[in-house]
Amino acid sequence: MNFSFFKNIPTLYFYLVSIVCFVVANIIRDKNIAIYYILLLIGIVSFFFGVIRRVKSR
């Protein structure tokens, strides 16, 4: 698979996606536990992608 589009995404978008995922996960926590954990995982992964991108750009 070609993941070259990740190289063109600004670091700020990874952080914004992680914040949105964490907020939506906390809103949805009581209604659907499976989606809660999926959103938490997406939020954590996108946060670490942002951190890795920032460290590599410096």
PDB file of C-alpha atoms in Angstrom:
ATOM      1  CA  MET A   1       0.000   0.000   0.000  1.00  0.00           C
ATOM      2  CA  ASN A   2       1.148   3.488  -0.797  1.00  0.00           C
ATOM      3  CA  PHE A   3       0.998   5.768   2.260  1.00  0.00           C
ATOM      4  CA  SER A   4       2.776   8.727   0.679  1.00  0.00           C
ATOM      5  CA  PHE A   5      -0.212  10.995   1.376  1.00  0.00           C
ATOM      6  CA  PHE A   6       0.803  10.962   5.075  1.00  0.00           C
ATOM      7  CA  LYS A   7       3.932  12.910   4.134  1.00  0.00           C
ATOM      8  CA  ASN A   8       1.855  15.785   2.763  1.00  0.00           C
ATOM      9  CA  ILE A   9      -0.443  16.181   5.781  1.00  0.00           C
ATOM     10  CA  PRO A  10       0.593  19.005   8.126  1.00  0.00           C
ATOM     11  CA  THR A  11       1.385  18.033  11.717  1.00  0.00           C
ATOM     12  CA  LEU A  12      -1.372  20.242  13.075  1.00  0.00           C
ATOM     13  CA  TYR A  13      -4.023  18.061  11.406  1.00  0.00           C
ATOM     14  CA  PHE A  14      -2.828  14.995  13.304  1.00  0.00           C
ATOM     15  CA  TYR A  15      -3.232  16.891  16.573  1.00  0.00           C
ATOM     16  CA  LEU A  16      -6.676  18.170  15.583  1.00  0.00           C
ATOM     17  CA  VAL A  17      -7.833  14.663  14.652  1.00  0.00           C
ATOM     18  CA  SER A  18      -6.637  13.348  17.992  1.00  0.00           C
ATOM     19  CA  ILE A  19      -8.475  16.078  19.919  1.00  0.00           C
ATOM     20  CA  VAL A  20     -11.685  15.505  17.966  1.00  0.00           C
ATOM     21  CA  CYS A  21     -11.441  11.751  18.531  1.00  0.00           C
ATOM     22  CA  PHE A  22     -10.919  12.198  22.280  1.00  0.00           C
ATOM     23  CA  VAL A  23     -13.853  14.612  22.599  1.00  0.00           C
ATOM     24  CA  VAL A  24     -16.244  12.450  20.564  1.00  0.00           C
ATOM     25  CA  ALA A  25     -15.089   9.337  22.443  1.00  0.00           C
ATOM     26  CA  ASN A  26     -15.927  10.961  25.773  1.00  0.00           C
ATOM     27  CA  ILE A  27     -19.355  12.028  24.502  1.00  0.00           C
ATOM     28  CA  ILE A  28     -20.135   8.542  23.137  1.00  0.00           C
ATOM     29  CA  ARG A  29     -18.633   6.555  26.038  1.00  0.00           C
ATOM     30  CA  ASP A  30     -21.928   5.525  27.666  1.00  0.00           C
ATOM     31  CA  LYS A  31     -23.794   4.793  24.454  1.00  0.00           C
ATOM     32  CA  ASN A  32     -21.414   2.530  22.524  1.00  0.00           C
ATOM     33  CA  ILE A  33     -18.313   1.152  24.199  1.00  0.00           C
ATOM     34  CA  ALA A  34     -16.841  -0.381  21.018  1.00  0.00           C
ATOM     35  CA  ILE A  35     -16.832   2.942  19.157  1.00  0.00           C
ATOM     36  CA  TYR A  36     -15.413   4.575  22.292  1.00  0.00           C
ATOM     37  CA  TYR A  37     -12.359   2.316  22.226  1.00  0.00           C
ATOM     38  CA  ILE A  38     -11.944   2.654  18.458  1.00  0.00           C
ATOM     39  CA  LEU A  39     -11.961   6.453  18.736  1.00  0.00           C
ATOM     40  CA  LEU A  40      -9.504   6.334  21.625  1.00  0.00           C
ATOM     41  CA  LEU A  41      -7.168   4.187  19.565  1.00  0.00           C
ATOM     42  CA  ILE A  42      -7.444   6.509  16.553  1.00  0.00           C
ATOM     43  CA  GLY A  43      -6.802   9.506  18.800  1.00  0.00           C
ATOM     44  CA  ILE A  44      -3.701   7.975  20.361  1.00  0.00           C
ATOM     45  CA  VAL A  45      -2.293   6.843  17.013  1.00  0.00           C
ATOM     46  CA  SER A  46      -2.874  10.214  15.355  1.00  0.00           C
ATOM     47  CA  PHE A  47      -1.286  12.016  18.317  1.00  0.00           C
ATOM     48  CA  PHE A  48       1.846   9.877  18.077  1.00  0.00           C
ATOM     49  CA  PHE A  49       1.981  10.358  14.294  1.00  0.00           C
ATOM     50  CA  GLY A  50       1.931  14.109  14.954  1.00  0.00           C
ATOM     51  CA  VAL A  51       4.703  13.842  17.541  1.00  0.00           C
ATOM     52  CA  ILE A  52       6.845  11.703  15.245  1.00  0.00           C
ATOM     53  CA  ARG A  53       6.327  14.115  12.344  1.00  0.00           C
ATOM     54  CA  ARG A  54       7.274  17.076  14.529  1.00  0.00           C
ATOM     55  CA  VAL A  55      10.423  15.410  15.830  1.00  0.00           C
ATOM     56  CA  LYS A  56      11.508  14.440  12.311  1.00  0.00           C
ATOM     57  CA  SER A  57      10.935  17.951  10.960  1.00  0.00           C
ATOM     58  CA  ARG A  58      13.265  19.565  13.492  1.00  0.00           C
TER      59      ARG A  58
END
